[in-house]
Coordinates of C-alpha atoms and ligand atoms in Angstrom, one line a residue:
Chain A
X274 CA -10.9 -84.9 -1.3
X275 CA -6.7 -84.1 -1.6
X276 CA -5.8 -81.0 -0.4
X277 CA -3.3 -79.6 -2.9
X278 CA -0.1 -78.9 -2.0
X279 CA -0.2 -75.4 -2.8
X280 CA -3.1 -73.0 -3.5
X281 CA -2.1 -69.2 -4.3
X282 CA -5.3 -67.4 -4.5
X283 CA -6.4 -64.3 -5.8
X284 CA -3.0 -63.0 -5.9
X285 CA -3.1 -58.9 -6.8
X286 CA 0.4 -56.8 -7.2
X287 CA 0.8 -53.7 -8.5
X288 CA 4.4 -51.6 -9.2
X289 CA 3.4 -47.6 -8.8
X290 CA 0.2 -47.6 -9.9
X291 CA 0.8 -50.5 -12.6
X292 CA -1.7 -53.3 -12.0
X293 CA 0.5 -56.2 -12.5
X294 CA -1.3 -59.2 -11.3
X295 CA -4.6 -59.3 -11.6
X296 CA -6.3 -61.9 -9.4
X297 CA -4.1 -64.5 -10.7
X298 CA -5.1 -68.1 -9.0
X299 CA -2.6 -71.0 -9.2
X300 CA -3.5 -74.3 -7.6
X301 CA -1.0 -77.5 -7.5
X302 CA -2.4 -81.0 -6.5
X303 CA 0.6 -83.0 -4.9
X304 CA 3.3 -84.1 -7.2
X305 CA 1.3 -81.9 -10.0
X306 CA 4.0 -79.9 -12.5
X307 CA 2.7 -77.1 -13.5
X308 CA 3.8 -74.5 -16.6
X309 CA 3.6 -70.9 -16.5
X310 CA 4.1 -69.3 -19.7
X311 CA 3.3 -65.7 -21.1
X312 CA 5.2 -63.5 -22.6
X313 CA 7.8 -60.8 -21.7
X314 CA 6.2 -58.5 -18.6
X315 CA 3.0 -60.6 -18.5
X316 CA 3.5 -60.9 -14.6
X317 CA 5.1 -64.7 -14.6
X318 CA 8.1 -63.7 -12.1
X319 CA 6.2 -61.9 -9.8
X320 CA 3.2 -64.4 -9.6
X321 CA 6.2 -66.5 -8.7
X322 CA 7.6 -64.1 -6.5
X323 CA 4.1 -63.1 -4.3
X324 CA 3.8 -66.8 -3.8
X325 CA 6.9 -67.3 -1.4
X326 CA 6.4 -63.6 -0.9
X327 CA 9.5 -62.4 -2.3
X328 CA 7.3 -59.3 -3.3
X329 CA 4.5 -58.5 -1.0
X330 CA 0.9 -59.4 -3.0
X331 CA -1.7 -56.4 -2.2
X332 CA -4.0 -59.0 -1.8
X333 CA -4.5 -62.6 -1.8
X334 CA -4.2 -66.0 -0.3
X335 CA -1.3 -68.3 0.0
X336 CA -1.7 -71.8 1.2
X337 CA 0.9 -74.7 1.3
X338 CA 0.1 -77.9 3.0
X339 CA -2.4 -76.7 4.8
X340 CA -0.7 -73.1 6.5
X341 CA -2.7 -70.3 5.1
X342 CA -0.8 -67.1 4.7
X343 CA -3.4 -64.1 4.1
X344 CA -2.4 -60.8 3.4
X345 CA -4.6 -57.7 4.6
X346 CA -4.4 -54.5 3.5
X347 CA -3.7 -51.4 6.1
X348 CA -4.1 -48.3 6.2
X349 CA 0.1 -47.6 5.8
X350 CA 1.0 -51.0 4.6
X351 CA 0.4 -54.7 4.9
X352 CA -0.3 -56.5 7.5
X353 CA 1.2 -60.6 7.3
X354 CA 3.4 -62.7 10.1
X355 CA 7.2 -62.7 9.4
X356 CA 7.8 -65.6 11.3
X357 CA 4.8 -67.5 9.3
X358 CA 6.4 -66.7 6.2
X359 CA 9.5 -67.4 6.6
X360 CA 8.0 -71.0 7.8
X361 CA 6.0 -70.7 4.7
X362 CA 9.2 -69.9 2.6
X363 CA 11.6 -73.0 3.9
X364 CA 8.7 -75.2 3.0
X365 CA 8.9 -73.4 -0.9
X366 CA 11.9 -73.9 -3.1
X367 CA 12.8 -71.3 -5.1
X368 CA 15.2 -71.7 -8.0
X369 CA 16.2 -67.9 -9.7
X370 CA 16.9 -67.4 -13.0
X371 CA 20.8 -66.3 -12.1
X372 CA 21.1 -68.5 -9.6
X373 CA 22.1 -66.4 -6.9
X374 CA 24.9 -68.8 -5.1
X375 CA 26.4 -67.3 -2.6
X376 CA 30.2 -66.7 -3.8
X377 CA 31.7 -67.0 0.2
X378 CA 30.9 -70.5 0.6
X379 CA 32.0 -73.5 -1.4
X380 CA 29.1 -75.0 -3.1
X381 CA 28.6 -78.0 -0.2
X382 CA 28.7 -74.8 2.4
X383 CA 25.7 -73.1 0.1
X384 CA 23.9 -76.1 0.4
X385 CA 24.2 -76.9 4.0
X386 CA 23.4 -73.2 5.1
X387 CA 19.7 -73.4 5.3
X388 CA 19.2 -76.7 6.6
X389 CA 22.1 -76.2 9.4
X390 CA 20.8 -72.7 10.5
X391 CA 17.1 -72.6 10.0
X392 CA 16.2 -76.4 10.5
X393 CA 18.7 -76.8 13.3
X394 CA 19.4 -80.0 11.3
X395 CA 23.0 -81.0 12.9
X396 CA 25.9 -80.3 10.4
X397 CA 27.3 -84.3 9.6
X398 CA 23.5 -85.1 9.3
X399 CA 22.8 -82.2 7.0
X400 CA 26.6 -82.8 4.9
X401 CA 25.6 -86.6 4.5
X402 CA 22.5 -85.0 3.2
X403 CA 23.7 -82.6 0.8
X404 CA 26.2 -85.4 -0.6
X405 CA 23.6 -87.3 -2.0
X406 CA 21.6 -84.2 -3.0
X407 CA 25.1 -83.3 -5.0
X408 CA 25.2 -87.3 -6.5
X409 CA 21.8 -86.5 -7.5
X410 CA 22.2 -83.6 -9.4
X411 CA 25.7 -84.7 -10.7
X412 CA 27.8 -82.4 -8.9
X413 CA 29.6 -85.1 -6.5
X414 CA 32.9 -84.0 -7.2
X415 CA 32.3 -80.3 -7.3
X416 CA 31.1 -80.2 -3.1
X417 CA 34.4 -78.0 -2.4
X418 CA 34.8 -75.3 -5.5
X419 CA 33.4 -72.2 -4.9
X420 CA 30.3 -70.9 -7.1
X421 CA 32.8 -69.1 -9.3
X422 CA 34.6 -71.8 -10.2
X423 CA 31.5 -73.5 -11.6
X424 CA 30.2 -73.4 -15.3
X425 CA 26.3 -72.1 -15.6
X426 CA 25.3 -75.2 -16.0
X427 CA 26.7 -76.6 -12.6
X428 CA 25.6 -73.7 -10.8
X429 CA 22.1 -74.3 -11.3
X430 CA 22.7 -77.7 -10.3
X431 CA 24.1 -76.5 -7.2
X432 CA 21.1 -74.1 -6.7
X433 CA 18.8 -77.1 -7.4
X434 CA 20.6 -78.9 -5.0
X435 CA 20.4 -76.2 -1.9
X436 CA 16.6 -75.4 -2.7
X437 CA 16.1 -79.5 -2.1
X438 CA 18.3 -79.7 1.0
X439 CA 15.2 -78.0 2.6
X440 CA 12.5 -81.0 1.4
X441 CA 10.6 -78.4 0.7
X442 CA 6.6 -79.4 -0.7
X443 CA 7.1 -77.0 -3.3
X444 CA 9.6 -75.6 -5.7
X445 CA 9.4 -72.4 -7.9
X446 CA 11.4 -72.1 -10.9
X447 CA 11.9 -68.8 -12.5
X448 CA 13.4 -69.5 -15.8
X449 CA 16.1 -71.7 -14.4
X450 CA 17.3 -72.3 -18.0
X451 CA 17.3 -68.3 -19.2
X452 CA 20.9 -67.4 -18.1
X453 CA 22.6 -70.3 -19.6
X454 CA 24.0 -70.8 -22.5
X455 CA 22.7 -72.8 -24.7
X456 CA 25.3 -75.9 -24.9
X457 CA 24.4 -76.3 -20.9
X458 CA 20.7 -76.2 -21.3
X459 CA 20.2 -79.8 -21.2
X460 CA 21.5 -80.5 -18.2
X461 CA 19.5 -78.4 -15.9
X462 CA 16.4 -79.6 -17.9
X463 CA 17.4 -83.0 -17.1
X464 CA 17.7 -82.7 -13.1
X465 CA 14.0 -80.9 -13.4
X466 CA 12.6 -83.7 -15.4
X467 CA 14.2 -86.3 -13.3
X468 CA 12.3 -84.4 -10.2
X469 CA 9.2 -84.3 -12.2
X470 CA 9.5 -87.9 -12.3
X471 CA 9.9 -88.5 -8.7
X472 CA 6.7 -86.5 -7.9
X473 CA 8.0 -83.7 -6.7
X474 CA 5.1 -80.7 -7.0
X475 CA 6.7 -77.9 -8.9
X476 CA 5.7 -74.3 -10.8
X477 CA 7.8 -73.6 -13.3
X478 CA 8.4 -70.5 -15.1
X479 CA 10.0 -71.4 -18.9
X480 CA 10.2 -70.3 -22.7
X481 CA 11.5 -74.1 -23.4
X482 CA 8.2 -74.9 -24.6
X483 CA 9.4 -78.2 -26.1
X484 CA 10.4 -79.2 -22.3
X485 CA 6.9 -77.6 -20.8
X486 CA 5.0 -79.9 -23.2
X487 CA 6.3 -82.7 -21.8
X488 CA 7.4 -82.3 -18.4
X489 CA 4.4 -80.3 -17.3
X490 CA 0.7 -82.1 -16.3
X491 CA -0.7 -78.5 -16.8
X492 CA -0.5 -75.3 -18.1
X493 CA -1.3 -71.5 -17.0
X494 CA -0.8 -69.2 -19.3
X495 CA -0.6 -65.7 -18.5
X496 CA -1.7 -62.6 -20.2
X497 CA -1.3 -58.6 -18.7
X498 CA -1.4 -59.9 -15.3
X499 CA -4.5 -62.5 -15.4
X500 CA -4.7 -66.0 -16.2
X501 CA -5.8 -66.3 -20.5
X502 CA -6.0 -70.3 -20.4
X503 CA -5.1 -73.0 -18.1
X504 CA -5.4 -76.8 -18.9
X505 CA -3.6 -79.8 -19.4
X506 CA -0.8 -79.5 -21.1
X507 CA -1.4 -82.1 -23.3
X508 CA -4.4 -80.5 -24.6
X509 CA -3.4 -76.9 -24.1
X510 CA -0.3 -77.7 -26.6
X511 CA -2.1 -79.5 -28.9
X512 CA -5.3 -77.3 -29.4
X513 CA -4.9 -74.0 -27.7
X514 CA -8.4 -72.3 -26.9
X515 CA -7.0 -68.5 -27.0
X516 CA -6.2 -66.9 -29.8
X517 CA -3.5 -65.2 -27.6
X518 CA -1.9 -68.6 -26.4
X519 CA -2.3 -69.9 -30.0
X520 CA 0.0 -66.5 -31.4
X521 CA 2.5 -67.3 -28.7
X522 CA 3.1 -70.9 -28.9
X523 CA 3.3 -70.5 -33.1
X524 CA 5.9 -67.3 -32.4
X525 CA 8.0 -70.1 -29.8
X526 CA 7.3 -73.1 -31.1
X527 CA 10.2 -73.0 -34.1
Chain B
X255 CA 74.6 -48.0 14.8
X256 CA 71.4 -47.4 17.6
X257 CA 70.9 -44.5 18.9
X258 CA 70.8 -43.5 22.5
X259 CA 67.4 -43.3 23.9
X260 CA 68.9 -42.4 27.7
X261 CA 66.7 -44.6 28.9
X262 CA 63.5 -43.4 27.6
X263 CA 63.0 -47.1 25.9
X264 CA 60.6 -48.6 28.1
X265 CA 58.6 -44.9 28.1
X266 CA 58.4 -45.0 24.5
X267 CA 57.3 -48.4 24.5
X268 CA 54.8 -48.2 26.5
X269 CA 53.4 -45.3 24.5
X270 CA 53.4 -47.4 22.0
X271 CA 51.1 -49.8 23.5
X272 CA 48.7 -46.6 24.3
X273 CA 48.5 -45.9 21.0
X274 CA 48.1 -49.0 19.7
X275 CA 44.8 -49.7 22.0
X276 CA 43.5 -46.5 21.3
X277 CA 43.4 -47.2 17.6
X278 CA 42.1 -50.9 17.8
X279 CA 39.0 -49.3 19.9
X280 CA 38.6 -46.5 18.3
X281 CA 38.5 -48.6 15.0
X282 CA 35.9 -51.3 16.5
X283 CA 33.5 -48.3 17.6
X284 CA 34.1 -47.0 14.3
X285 CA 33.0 -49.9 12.3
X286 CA 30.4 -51.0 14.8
X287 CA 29.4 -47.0 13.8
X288 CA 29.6 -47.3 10.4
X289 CA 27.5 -50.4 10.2
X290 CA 24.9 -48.5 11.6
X291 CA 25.3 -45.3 9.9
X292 CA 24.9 -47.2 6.7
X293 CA 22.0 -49.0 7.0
X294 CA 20.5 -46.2 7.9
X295 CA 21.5 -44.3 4.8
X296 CA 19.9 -47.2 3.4
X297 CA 16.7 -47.4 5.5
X298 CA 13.7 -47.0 4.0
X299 CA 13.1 -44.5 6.5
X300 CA 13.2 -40.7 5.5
X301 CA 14.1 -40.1 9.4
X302 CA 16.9 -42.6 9.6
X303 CA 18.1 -41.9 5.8
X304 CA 18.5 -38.1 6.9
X305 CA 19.8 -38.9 10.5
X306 CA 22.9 -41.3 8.9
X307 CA 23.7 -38.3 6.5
X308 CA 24.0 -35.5 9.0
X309 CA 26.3 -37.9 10.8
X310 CA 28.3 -38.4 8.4
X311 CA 28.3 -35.1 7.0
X312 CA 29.1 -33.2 10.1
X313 CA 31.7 -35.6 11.3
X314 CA 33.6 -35.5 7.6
X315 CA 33.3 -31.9 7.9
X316 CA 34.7 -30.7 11.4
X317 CA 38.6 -30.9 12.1
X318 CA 39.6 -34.0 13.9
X319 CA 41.4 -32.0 16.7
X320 CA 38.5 -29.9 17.2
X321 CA 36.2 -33.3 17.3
X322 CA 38.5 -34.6 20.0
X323 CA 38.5 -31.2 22.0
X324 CA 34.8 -30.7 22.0
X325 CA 34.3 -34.3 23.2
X326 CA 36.3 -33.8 25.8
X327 CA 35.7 -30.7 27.0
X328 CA 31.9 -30.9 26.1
X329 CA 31.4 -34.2 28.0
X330 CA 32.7 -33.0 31.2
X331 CA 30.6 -29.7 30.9
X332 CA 28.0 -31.8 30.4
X333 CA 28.2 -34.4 33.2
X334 CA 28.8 -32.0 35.3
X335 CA 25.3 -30.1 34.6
X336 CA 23.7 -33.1 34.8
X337 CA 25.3 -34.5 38.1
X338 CA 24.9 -30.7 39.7
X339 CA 20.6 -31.0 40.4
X340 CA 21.8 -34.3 42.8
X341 CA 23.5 -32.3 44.9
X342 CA 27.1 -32.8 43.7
X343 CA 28.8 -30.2 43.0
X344 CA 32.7 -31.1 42.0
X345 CA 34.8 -31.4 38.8
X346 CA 33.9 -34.5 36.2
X347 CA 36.7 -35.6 33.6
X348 CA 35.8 -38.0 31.2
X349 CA 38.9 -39.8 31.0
X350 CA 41.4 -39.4 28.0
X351 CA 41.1 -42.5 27.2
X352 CA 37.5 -42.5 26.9
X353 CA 37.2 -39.0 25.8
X354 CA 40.1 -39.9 22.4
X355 CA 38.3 -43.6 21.5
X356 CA 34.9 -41.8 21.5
X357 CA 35.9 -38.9 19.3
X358 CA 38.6 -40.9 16.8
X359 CA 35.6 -43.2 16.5
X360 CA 33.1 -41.0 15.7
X361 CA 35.8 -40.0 12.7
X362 CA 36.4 -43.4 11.4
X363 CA 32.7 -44.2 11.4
X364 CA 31.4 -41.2 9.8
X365 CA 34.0 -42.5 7.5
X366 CA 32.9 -46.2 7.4
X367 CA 29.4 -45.4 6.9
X368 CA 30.6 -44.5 3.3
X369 CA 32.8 -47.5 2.9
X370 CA 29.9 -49.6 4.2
X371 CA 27.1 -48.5 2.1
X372 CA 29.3 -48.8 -1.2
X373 CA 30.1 -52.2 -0.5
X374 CA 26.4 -52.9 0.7
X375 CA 25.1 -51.3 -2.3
X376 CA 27.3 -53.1 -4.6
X377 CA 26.5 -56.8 -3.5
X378 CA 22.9 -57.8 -6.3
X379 CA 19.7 -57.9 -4.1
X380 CA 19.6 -61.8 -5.1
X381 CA 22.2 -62.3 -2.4
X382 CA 20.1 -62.0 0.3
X383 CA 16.5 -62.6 -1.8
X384 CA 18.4 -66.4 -2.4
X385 CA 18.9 -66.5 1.9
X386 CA 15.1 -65.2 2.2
X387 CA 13.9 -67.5 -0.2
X388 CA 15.2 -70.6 2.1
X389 CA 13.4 -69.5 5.1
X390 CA 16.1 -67.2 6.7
X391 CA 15.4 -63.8 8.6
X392 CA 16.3 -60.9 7.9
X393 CA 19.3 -60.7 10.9
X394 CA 20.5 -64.1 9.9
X395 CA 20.9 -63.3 6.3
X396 CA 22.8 -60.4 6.7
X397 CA 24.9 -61.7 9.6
X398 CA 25.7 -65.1 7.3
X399 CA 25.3 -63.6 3.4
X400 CA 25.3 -60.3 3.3
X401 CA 27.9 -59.0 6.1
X402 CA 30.8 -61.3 5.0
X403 CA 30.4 -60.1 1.3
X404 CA 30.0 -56.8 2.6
X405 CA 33.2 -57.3 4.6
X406 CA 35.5 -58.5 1.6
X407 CA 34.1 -55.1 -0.5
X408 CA 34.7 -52.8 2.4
X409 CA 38.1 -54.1 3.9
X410 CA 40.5 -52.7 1.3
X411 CA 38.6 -48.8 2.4
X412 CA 38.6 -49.6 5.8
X413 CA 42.1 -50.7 5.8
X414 CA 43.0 -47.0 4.3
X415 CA 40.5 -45.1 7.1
X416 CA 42.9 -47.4 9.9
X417 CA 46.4 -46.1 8.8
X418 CA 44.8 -42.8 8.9
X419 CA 43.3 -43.5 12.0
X420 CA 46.4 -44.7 13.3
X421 CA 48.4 -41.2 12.7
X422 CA 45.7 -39.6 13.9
X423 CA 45.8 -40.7 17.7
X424 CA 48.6 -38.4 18.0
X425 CA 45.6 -35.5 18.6
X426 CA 45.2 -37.0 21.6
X427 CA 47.8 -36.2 23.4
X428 CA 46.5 -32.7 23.7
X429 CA 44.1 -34.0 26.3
X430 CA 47.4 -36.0 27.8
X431 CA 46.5 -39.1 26.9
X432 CA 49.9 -40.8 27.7
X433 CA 50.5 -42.3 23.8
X434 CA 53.6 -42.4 21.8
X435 CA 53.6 -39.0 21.2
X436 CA 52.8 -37.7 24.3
X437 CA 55.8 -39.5 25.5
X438 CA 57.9 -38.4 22.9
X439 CA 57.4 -34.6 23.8
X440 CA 58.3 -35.9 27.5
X441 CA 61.6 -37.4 26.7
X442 CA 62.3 -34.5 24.3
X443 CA 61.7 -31.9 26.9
X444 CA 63.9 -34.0 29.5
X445 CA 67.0 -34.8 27.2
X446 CA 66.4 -31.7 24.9
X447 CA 67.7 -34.1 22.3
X448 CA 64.2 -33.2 19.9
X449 CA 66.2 -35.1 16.5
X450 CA 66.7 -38.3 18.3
X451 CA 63.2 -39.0 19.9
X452 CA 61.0 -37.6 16.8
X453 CA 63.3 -39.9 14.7
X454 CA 62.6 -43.0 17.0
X455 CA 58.9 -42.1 17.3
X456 CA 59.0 -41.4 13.2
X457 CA 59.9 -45.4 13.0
X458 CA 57.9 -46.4 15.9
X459 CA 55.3 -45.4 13.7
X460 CA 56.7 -46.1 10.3
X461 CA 56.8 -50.2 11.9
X462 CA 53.1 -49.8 12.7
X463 CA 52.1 -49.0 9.3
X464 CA 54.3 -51.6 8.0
X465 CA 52.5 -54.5 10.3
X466 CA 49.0 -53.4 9.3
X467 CA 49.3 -53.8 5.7
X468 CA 50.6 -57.3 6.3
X469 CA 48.0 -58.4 8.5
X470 CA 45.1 -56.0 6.5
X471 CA 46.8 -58.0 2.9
X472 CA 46.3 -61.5 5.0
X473 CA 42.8 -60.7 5.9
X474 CA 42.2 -59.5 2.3
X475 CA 43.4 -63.2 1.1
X476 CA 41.1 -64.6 3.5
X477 CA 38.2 -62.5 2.9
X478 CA 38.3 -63.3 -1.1
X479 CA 38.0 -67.0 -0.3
X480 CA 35.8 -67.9 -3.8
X481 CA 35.8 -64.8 -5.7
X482 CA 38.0 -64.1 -8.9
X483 CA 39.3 -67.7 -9.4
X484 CA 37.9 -69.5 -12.5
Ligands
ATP146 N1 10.3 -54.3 -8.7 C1 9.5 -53.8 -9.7 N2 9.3 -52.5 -9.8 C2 8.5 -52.0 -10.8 N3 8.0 -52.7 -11.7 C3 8.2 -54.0 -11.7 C4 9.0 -54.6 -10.7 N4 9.0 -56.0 -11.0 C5 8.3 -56.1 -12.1 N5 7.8 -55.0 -12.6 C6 7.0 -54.8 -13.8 O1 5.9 -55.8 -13.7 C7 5.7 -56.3 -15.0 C8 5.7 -57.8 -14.9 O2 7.0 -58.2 -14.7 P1 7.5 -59.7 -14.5 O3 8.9 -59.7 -14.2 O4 6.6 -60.4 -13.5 O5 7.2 -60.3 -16.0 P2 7.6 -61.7 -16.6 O6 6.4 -62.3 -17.1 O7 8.4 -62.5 -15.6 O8 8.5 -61.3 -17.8 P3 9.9 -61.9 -18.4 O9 9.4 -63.0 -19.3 O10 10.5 -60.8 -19.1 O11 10.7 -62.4 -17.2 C9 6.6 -55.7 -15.9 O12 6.0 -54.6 -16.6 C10 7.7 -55.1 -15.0 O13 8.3 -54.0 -15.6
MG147 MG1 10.4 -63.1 -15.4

């Protein structure tokens, strides 16, 4: 029996009072892609956000290769170990919707950061790294602008390229594509389906249905905070069981 | 044409020097202050949140003079009380020195903790979320994402709060705290030539402000490495 490289079980969340997450249960086999679609306020970024615990999940279980990361409740907050989670979190990528460079560093400094200062990796070693990260993701000549000099487009490449310099088993996308506009769409979708092809094991958050379809082995879709229908994409797309995920893949699919 | 100090040149000078340390420490207590008194402001804390606004309230709100007398005067009654129960039973002075960087730093920090939470408040929460995300703690995110951000956003108001600072060391020569001024009154009082020495203290001070907006424009420059080029 695999293990799968990331199990979030369970997951529970609520904003004052609002039930947001519902037991939602996500589980990735290695090199699996998975799709998570719903629509607007159906709980898809915070799902994503519990996982690496960006947002603190009421209750729930988080594994990833094998470290289990369980969250109890107290009687005045949470209960979890910092210093597991951040080892949880440089194992998890996390690509956000606006990117979030940081605008001090030149975009080879962004990438080098984590690696350098939270893997001890030495700084030539992690630079050679982060070159061919860059050559990967077509940013070679771009290592010394600054985030603000970059188009959309090449700033999510960057961003791409800093969650990788970590290796991490996992990465989350949270509408990676959403903030861009459309003419530089492409190109981000075409690093993503270049990792899908590598085997990388990745969640990803999207309204590019077109690009779910095919870059995704499975699909969860969400509905109010719970999972509606979840299934291989190739049959999910083509014969939705849900009348709910039926409705929203006629209202995107244009 | 230079007018005749009678001597007093090296007296000024080293005023000069007085002052200048005073405001450099007073300034680095101050941030170091302001740091605090922001996060706490932005704690999620209702004990901290309310302790950083009474700091800075009360310090905005008392006269600087009266800050600097109360320190100094308060401390020694204080020490004094303390030290009395082991038996010792003599006058304590906090020293001038001491007594004017604690008080002109209290200022600039109540102050900075403004500056400070502005800036901090203005940099997006994905900042730091993006540092998290990677595996980073919370002390090494802000010391490597947030705090040089916050520095470029803050520098401009803290540059203001030092030129401020910087006239304001002058209230310490009422404790006799041998800076410029306090040197200035002594060569006044021995050459009873009050035009000449208030003039040359005037430009000492004049020059001061001059050099700290050069070097606060060059750290400016070097803090905005990256931003608003496109
Ligand atoms: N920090 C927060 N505080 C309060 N409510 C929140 C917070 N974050 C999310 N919510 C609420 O939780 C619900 C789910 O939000 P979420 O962002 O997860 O939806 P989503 O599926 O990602 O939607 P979208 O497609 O618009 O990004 C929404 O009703 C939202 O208002
Ligand atoms: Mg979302």
């Amino acid at each position: 029996m695999d293990t799968p490289a990331l199990e979030a079980l369970d997951i529970h969340k609520s904003f004052l009072g609002h039930e947001v997450l519902r037991g939602v249960s996500v589980r990735a086999r290695d090199g699996e892609v998975i799709a998570i679609l719903g629509s607007s306020g159906s709980g898809k970024s915070t799902f994503l956000r519990c996982v690496n615990f960006l947002e603190v999940p009421e209750s729930g279980t988080v594994r990833v290769g094998g470290e289990e990361v369980r969250v109890r409740r107290k009687r005045n907050g949470y209960a979890f170990d910092q210093k597991q989670i951040n080892r949880l979190r440089a194992r998890v990528g996390f690509v956000f919707q606006s990117f979030n460079l940081w605008p001090h560093r030149s975009v080879l400094d962004n990438i080098v950061e984590a690696p350098v200062h939270v893997r001890r990796i030495p700084r030539p070693e992690a630079v050679a790294r982060a070159e061919s990260l860059l050559e990967k993701v077509g940013m070679a000549d771009r290592r010394d602008l600054y985030p603000n000099q970059l188009s959309g487009g090449q700033q999510q490449r960057a961003a791409i390229a800093r969650a990788l310099a970590m290796d991490p088993d996992v990465i989350l996308f949270d509408e990676p594509t959403s903030a861009l506009d459309p003419e530089l769409v492409g190109e981000v979708l075409g690093v993503i389906r270049r990792l899908a092809e590598e085997g990388r094991t990745m969640l990803i958050v999207t309204h590019e249905m077109g690009f779910a379809r095919e870059v995704s082995d499975r699909t969860v879709f969400l509905h109010q905070g719970r999972v509606e229908e979840e299934g291989e994409s190739s049959e999910v797309f083509a014969g939705p069981a849900s009348d709910r995920m039926r409705r929203f893949l006629s209202g995107h699919l244009t | 044409m230079v007018p005749d100090l009678h001597g007093f040149g090296p007296v000024l000078l080293e005023g000069t020097l007085m002052t200048v340390r005073l405001a450099v420490a007073s300034c680095a207590v101050g941030i170091v202050l302001g740091l605090l008194g922001a996060a706490a402001k932005l704690s999620g804390s209702p004990v901290l949140r309310a302790l950083g606004g009474a700091y800075s309230t009360v310090l905005r709100g008392i006269p600087e003079l009266l800050v600097v007398l109360m320190i100094y005067f308060g401390a020694s009654t204080v020490l004094m009380a303390a030290a009395r129960p082991f038996g010792y039973a003599g006058y304590i002075e906090l020293s001038p020195f001491v007594a004017g960087v604690t008080a002109l730093g209290l200022t600039f920090g109540a102050y900075a903790t403004e500056v400070f939470r502005g800036a901090l408040q203005a940099i997006p929460p994905g900042q730091s979320e993006a540092a998290r995300a990677l595996g980073m703690g919370r002390v090494l995110a802000f010391r490597r994402v947030t705090l040089p951000q916050v520095w470029r956003l803050a520098l401009p108001g803290l540059g203001n709060l030092f030129m401020v600072l910087l006239k304001d060391t002058a209230l310490i020569s009422v404790i006799g705290l041998e800076e410029l001024m306090r040197m200035t009154a002594f060569a006044v009082g021995r050459t009873k030539e009050p035009f000449t020495f208030y003039l040359a203290a005037a430009l000492i001070y004049l020059v001061l402000t001059a050099l700290t907006t050069l070097a606060l424009s060059a750290m400016e420059r070097r803090a905005a490495r990256g931003h608003g080029r496109r």
